[in-house]
Amino acid sequence: VMNRLSGWGWRSSGIAWLALLPQLLWAAVLTGQVVGISDGDTLKVLDANHQVHTIRLMGIDAPEKAQPFGQRAKQSLSALVFQQQVQVEWHKQDRYGRIVGQVRTRAGVDVCLEQLQRGMAWHYKQYIQEQSPPDRITYAQAEDAARAQRLGLWQESSPTPPWLWRQRH
């Protein structure tokens, strides 16, 4: 990055670094083919360099595999993206080394949002500050609509959110 900055005549200017910082923190994009589905919010992408990346879908939390609807959430994600080319826009890795990102199909479908719309995940509000303001609203509305229509996991009268299920197990 410093070489690029110095090429622009911004050698060590603190102002230049501050202006560029948000772009440096947010601008990573990964493309590749989905080669594995771990659960309803985690998949594996093979990039052009034949490296496999584990991707945690940003903004959602799906039931764990052993939870009710856990297998259905995994099947839903598989039907959406398995063996397809995707683009992952990301800005961080979680404590397990997984890339946390927003996944889109070649057709532009937001896979995270689609899982919410199908009733296969919760909007993960614990990390809401990491989403853009429009995504926060859209994801919350998608969860509310799936809940109102009793889609997927919302067929249960009181489904246990995965973050509470993980604490108990």
PDB file of C-alpha atoms in Angstrom:
ATOM      1  CA  VAL A   1       0.000   0.000   0.000  1.00  0.00           C
ATOM      2  CA  MET A   2       2.813   2.420   0.835  1.00  0.00           C
ATOM      3  CA  ASN A   3       4.308   1.982  -2.623  1.00  0.00           C
ATOM      4  CA  ARG A   4       0.972   2.835  -4.188  1.00  0.00           C
ATOM      5  CA  LEU A   5       0.609   5.847  -1.924  1.00  0.00           C
ATOM      6  CA  SER A   6       4.098   7.116  -2.623  1.00  0.00           C
ATOM      7  CA  GLY A   7       3.397   6.744  -6.353  1.00  0.00           C
ATOM      8  CA  TRP A   8       0.506   9.131  -5.837  1.00  0.00           C
ATOM      9  CA  GLY A   9       2.774  11.645  -4.113  1.00  0.00           C
ATOM     10  CA  TRP A  10       1.321  10.854  -0.682  1.00  0.00           C
ATOM     11  CA  ARG A  11       4.537   9.550   0.867  1.00  0.00           C
ATOM     12  CA  SER A  12       3.875   9.830   4.581  1.00  0.00           C
ATOM     13  CA  SER A  13       0.994  12.196   4.884  1.00  0.00           C
ATOM     14  CA  GLY A  14      -1.193  11.251   7.849  1.00  0.00           C
ATOM     15  CA  ILE A  15      -4.152  12.874   6.132  1.00  0.00           C
ATOM     16  CA  ALA A  16      -3.759  10.608   3.128  1.00  0.00           C
ATOM     17  CA  TRP A  17      -3.720   7.513   5.354  1.00  0.00           C
ATOM     18  CA  LEU A  18      -6.824   8.665   7.185  1.00  0.00           C
ATOM     19  CA  ALA A  19      -8.645   9.328   3.925  1.00  0.00           C
ATOM     20  CA  LEU A  20      -7.750   5.888   2.585  1.00  0.00           C
ATOM     21  CA  LEU A  21      -8.296   3.911   5.805  1.00  0.00           C
ATOM     22  CA  PRO A  22     -12.031   3.133   5.336  1.00  0.00           C
ATOM     23  CA  GLN A  23     -11.368   1.779   1.830  1.00  0.00           C
ATOM     24  CA  LEU A  24      -8.496  -0.374   3.083  1.00  0.00           C
ATOM     25  CA  LEU A  25     -10.679  -1.843   5.800  1.00  0.00           C
ATOM     26  CA  TRP A  26     -13.682  -2.645   3.616  1.00  0.00           C
ATOM     27  CA  ALA A  27     -12.611  -3.339   0.036  1.00  0.00           C
ATOM     28  CA  ALA A  28     -11.664  -7.059  -0.086  1.00  0.00           C
ATOM     29  CA  VAL A  29     -13.428  -9.200  -2.697  1.00  0.00           C
ATOM     30  CA  LEU A  30     -13.010 -12.932  -3.233  1.00  0.00           C
ATOM     31  CA  THR A  31     -14.467 -14.851  -6.155  1.00  0.00           C
ATOM     32  CA  GLY A  32     -14.612 -18.571  -6.669  1.00  0.00           C
ATOM     33  CA  GLN A  33     -16.697 -21.716  -6.791  1.00  0.00           C
ATOM     34  CA  VAL A  34     -18.595 -23.039  -3.782  1.00  0.00           C
ATOM     35  CA  VAL A  35     -17.155 -26.492  -3.084  1.00  0.00           C
ATOM     36  CA  GLY A  36     -18.657 -27.200   0.327  1.00  0.00           C
ATOM     37  CA  ILE A  37     -21.487 -26.325   2.670  1.00  0.00           C
ATOM     38  CA  SER A  38     -20.761 -26.701   6.387  1.00  0.00           C
ATOM     39  CA  ASP A  39     -24.114 -25.519   7.735  1.00  0.00           C
ATOM     40  CA  GLY A  40     -26.773 -22.882   7.030  1.00  0.00           C
ATOM     41  CA  ASP A  41     -24.375 -19.944   7.310  1.00  0.00           C
ATOM     42  CA  THR A  42     -20.938 -21.341   6.421  1.00  0.00           C
ATOM     43  CA  LEU A  43     -19.524 -22.473   3.094  1.00  0.00           C
ATOM     44  CA  LYS A  44     -16.220 -23.180   1.365  1.00  0.00           C
ATOM     45  CA  VAL A  45     -15.061 -21.346  -1.754  1.00  0.00           C
ATOM     46  CA  LEU A  46     -12.291 -22.482  -4.099  1.00  0.00           C
ATOM     47  CA  ASP A  47     -10.538 -19.492  -5.685  1.00  0.00           C
ATOM     48  CA  ALA A  48      -8.658 -19.281  -9.009  1.00  0.00           C
ATOM     49  CA  ASN A  49      -5.401 -20.150  -7.212  1.00  0.00           C
ATOM     50  CA  HIS A  50      -6.944 -23.425  -5.969  1.00  0.00           C
ATOM     51  CA  GLN A  51      -7.054 -22.180  -2.383  1.00  0.00           C
ATOM     52  CA  VAL A  52     -10.101 -23.081  -0.301  1.00  0.00           C
ATOM     53  CA  HIS A  53     -11.553 -20.348   1.917  1.00  0.00           C
ATOM     54  CA  THR A  54     -14.115 -20.891   4.662  1.00  0.00           C
ATOM     55  CA  ILE A  55     -16.789 -18.189   4.499  1.00  0.00           C
ATOM     56  CA  ARG A  56     -19.143 -17.247   7.339  1.00  0.00           C
ATOM     57  CA  LEU A  57     -22.199 -15.446   5.956  1.00  0.00           C
ATOM     58  CA  MET A  58     -22.284 -11.892   7.318  1.00  0.00           C
ATOM     59  CA  GLY A  59     -25.343 -10.562   9.086  1.00  0.00           C
ATOM     60  CA  ILE A  60     -27.094 -13.872   9.730  1.00  0.00           C
ATOM     61  CA  ASP A  61     -26.946 -16.776  12.156  1.00  0.00           C
ATOM     62  CA  ALA A  62     -28.495 -20.078  11.085  1.00  0.00           C
ATOM     63  CA  PRO A  63     -29.499 -22.939  13.373  1.00  0.00           C
ATOM     64  CA  GLU A  64     -26.672 -25.284  14.332  1.00  0.00           C
ATOM     65  CA  LYS A  65     -26.730 -28.657  12.563  1.00  0.00           C
ATOM     66  CA  ALA A  66     -28.055 -30.438  15.676  1.00  0.00           C
ATOM     67  CA  GLN A  67     -30.799 -27.843  16.213  1.00  0.00           C
ATOM     68  CA  PRO A  68     -34.272 -28.077  14.708  1.00  0.00           C
ATOM     69  CA  PHE A  69     -34.073 -26.738  11.129  1.00  0.00           C
ATOM     70  CA  GLY A  70     -30.271 -26.960  11.193  1.00  0.00           C
ATOM     71  CA  GLN A  71     -30.166 -29.548   8.410  1.00  0.00           C
ATOM     72  CA  ARG A  72     -32.855 -27.726   6.434  1.00  0.00           C
ATOM     73  CA  ALA A  73     -30.880 -24.468   6.655  1.00  0.00           C
ATOM     74  CA  LYS A  74     -27.823 -26.314   5.347  1.00  0.00           C
ATOM     75  CA  GLN A  75     -29.864 -27.841   2.498  1.00  0.00           C
ATOM     76  CA  SER A  76     -31.275 -24.426   1.632  1.00  0.00           C
ATOM     77  CA  LEU A  77     -27.806 -22.878   1.398  1.00  0.00           C
ATOM     78  CA  SER A  78     -26.612 -25.824  -0.672  1.00  0.00           C
ATOM     79  CA  ALA A  79     -29.513 -25.419  -3.115  1.00  0.00           C
ATOM     80  CA  LEU A  80     -28.655 -21.724  -3.440  1.00  0.00           C
ATOM     81  CA  VAL A  81     -24.921 -21.915  -4.128  1.00  0.00           C
ATOM     82  CA  PHE A  82     -23.303 -25.361  -4.204  1.00  0.00           C
ATOM     83  CA  GLN A  83     -21.032 -25.733  -7.259  1.00  0.00           C
ATOM     84  CA  GLN A  84     -21.817 -22.142  -8.296  1.00  0.00           C
ATOM     85  CA  GLN A  85     -19.521 -19.163  -8.811  1.00  0.00           C
ATOM     86  CA  VAL A  86     -19.916 -16.548  -6.082  1.00  0.00           C
ATOM     87  CA  GLN A  87     -18.430 -13.228  -5.077  1.00  0.00           C
ATOM     88  CA  VAL A  88     -17.647 -12.574  -1.413  1.00  0.00           C
ATOM     89  CA  GLU A  89     -17.298  -8.991  -0.241  1.00  0.00           C
ATOM     90  CA  TRP A  90     -15.574  -8.986   3.135  1.00  0.00           C
ATOM     91  CA  HIS A  91     -13.646  -6.944   5.645  1.00  0.00           C
ATOM     92  CA  LYS A  92     -12.729  -9.274   8.507  1.00  0.00           C
ATOM     93  CA  GLN A  93     -12.024 -12.788   9.672  1.00  0.00           C
ATOM     94  CA  ASP A  94     -13.605 -14.224  12.792  1.00  0.00           C
ATOM     95  CA  ARG A  95     -11.796 -15.822  15.713  1.00  0.00           C
ATOM     96  CA  TYR A  96     -11.811 -19.175  13.862  1.00  0.00           C
ATOM     97  CA  GLY A  97     -10.055 -17.680  10.825  1.00  0.00           C
ATOM     98  CA  ARG A  98     -13.169 -17.749   8.645  1.00  0.00           C
ATOM     99  CA  ILE A  99     -13.807 -14.881   6.246  1.00  0.00           C
ATOM    100  CA  VAL A 100     -16.991 -13.080   7.307  1.00  0.00           C
ATOM    101  CA  GLY A 101     -18.630 -11.734   4.177  1.00  0.00           C
ATOM    102  CA  GLN A 102     -21.633 -10.967   2.081  1.00  0.00           C
ATOM    103  CA  VAL A 103     -21.975 -13.638  -0.602  1.00  0.00           C
ATOM    104  CA  ARG A 104     -23.590 -12.983  -3.982  1.00  0.00           C
ATOM    105  CA  THR A 105     -24.316 -15.386  -6.785  1.00  0.00           C
ATOM    106  CA  ARG A 106     -23.317 -14.647 -10.360  1.00  0.00           C
ATOM    107  CA  ALA A 107     -26.915 -13.425 -10.870  1.00  0.00           C
ATOM    108  CA  GLY A 108     -26.454 -10.921  -8.018  1.00  0.00           C
ATOM    109  CA  VAL A 109     -28.567 -12.710  -5.383  1.00  0.00           C
ATOM    110  CA  ASP A 110     -27.541 -11.794  -1.824  1.00  0.00           C
ATOM    111  CA  VAL A 111     -27.283 -15.283  -0.332  1.00  0.00           C
ATOM    112  CA  CYS A 112     -27.334 -14.006   3.261  1.00  0.00           C
ATOM    113  CA  LEU A 113     -30.573 -12.143   2.620  1.00  0.00           C
ATOM    114  CA  GLU A 114     -32.080 -15.113   0.781  1.00  0.00           C
ATOM    115  CA  GLN A 115     -31.484 -17.370   3.800  1.00  0.00           C
ATOM    116  CA  LEU A 116     -33.372 -14.830   5.937  1.00  0.00           C
ATOM    117  CA  GLN A 117     -36.216 -14.584   3.421  1.00  0.00           C
ATOM    118  CA  ARG A 118     -36.580 -18.368   3.409  1.00  0.00           C
ATOM    119  CA  GLY A 119     -36.796 -18.443   7.211  1.00  0.00           C
ATOM    120  CA  MET A 120     -33.515 -20.351   7.499  1.00  0.00           C
ATOM    121  CA  ALA A 121     -31.656 -17.874   9.722  1.00  0.00           C
ATOM    122  CA  TRP A 122     -31.911 -15.028  12.173  1.00  0.00           C
ATOM    123  CA  HIS A 123     -30.676 -11.533  11.434  1.00  0.00           C
ATOM    124  CA  TYR A 124     -27.537 -11.531  13.615  1.00  0.00           C
ATOM    125  CA  LYS A 125     -28.067  -8.209  15.376  1.00  0.00           C
ATOM    126  CA  GLN A 126     -25.059  -8.687  17.678  1.00  0.00           C
ATOM    127  CA  TYR A 127     -22.891  -7.657  14.697  1.00  0.00           C
ATOM    128  CA  ILE A 128     -25.301  -5.175  13.112  1.00  0.00           C
ATOM    129  CA  GLN A 129     -22.698  -2.372  13.223  1.00  0.00           C
ATOM    130  CA  GLU A 130     -20.690  -4.288  10.597  1.00  0.00           C
ATOM    131  CA  GLN A 131     -23.504  -4.007   8.057  1.00  0.00           C
ATOM    132  CA  SER A 132     -24.305  -1.038   5.883  1.00  0.00           C
ATOM    133  CA  PRO A 133     -27.378   0.914   7.061  1.00  0.00           C
ATOM    134  CA  PRO A 134     -29.460  -0.263   4.060  1.00  0.00           C
ATOM    135  CA  ASP A 135     -28.528  -3.913   4.727  1.00  0.00           C
ATOM    136  CA  ARG A 136     -29.455  -3.551   8.403  1.00  0.00           C
ATOM    137  CA  ILE A 137     -32.948  -2.454   7.420  1.00  0.00           C
ATOM    138  CA  THR A 138     -33.386  -4.971   4.596  1.00  0.00           C
ATOM    139  CA  TYR A 139     -32.178  -7.919   6.686  1.00  0.00           C
ATOM    140  CA  ALA A 140     -34.386  -6.963   9.659  1.00  0.00           C
ATOM    141  CA  GLN A 141     -37.411  -6.636   7.365  1.00  0.00           C
ATOM    142  CA  ALA A 142     -36.645 -10.007   5.742  1.00  0.00           C
ATOM    143  CA  GLU A 143     -36.556 -11.738   9.125  1.00  0.00           C
ATOM    144  CA  ASP A 144     -39.780 -10.018  10.193  1.00  0.00           C
ATOM    145  CA  ALA A 145     -41.527 -11.062   6.954  1.00  0.00           C
ATOM    146  CA  ALA A 146     -40.384 -14.703   7.243  1.00  0.00           C
ATOM    147  CA  ARG A 147     -41.523 -14.753  10.871  1.00  0.00           C
ATOM    148  CA  ALA A 148     -44.928 -13.268   9.986  1.00  0.00           C
ATOM    149  CA  GLN A 149     -45.388 -15.838   7.190  1.00  0.00           C
ATOM    150  CA  ARG A 150     -44.157 -18.658   9.483  1.00  0.00           C
ATOM    151  CA  LEU A 151     -41.534 -19.734   6.956  1.00  0.00           C
ATOM    152  CA  GLY A 152     -38.794 -22.222   7.772  1.00  0.00           C
ATOM    153  CA  LEU A 153     -37.694 -22.169  11.393  1.00  0.00           C
ATOM    154  CA  TRP A 154     -40.504 -19.729  12.192  1.00  0.00           C
ATOM    155  CA  GLN A 155     -42.948 -22.647  11.900  1.00  0.00           C
ATOM    156  CA  GLU A 156     -41.960 -23.412  15.491  1.00  0.00           C
ATOM    157  CA  SER A 157     -43.786 -21.396  18.119  1.00  0.00           C
ATOM    158  CA  SER A 158     -40.593 -20.314  19.869  1.00  0.00           C
ATOM    159  CA  PRO A 159     -37.408 -21.311  18.012  1.00  0.00           C
ATOM    160  CA  THR A 160     -34.181 -21.094  20.000  1.00  0.00           C
ATOM    161  CA  PRO A 161     -31.670 -18.691  18.453  1.00  0.00           C
ATOM    162  CA  PRO A 162     -28.350 -20.402  17.719  1.00  0.00           C
ATOM    163  CA  TRP A 163     -26.348 -18.056  19.964  1.00  0.00           C
ATOM    164  CA  LEU A 164     -28.471 -19.215  22.946  1.00  0.00           C
ATOM    165  CA  TRP A 165     -28.337 -22.843  21.808  1.00  0.00           C
ATOM    166  CA  ARG A 166     -24.522 -22.676  21.644  1.00  0.00           C
ATOM    167  CA  GLN A 167     -24.361 -21.314  25.221  1.00  0.00           C
ATOM    168  CA  ARG A 168     -26.412 -24.267  26.475  1.00  0.00           C
ATOM    169  CA  HIS A 169     -24.494 -26.910  24.547  1.00  0.00           C
TER     170      HIS A 169
END
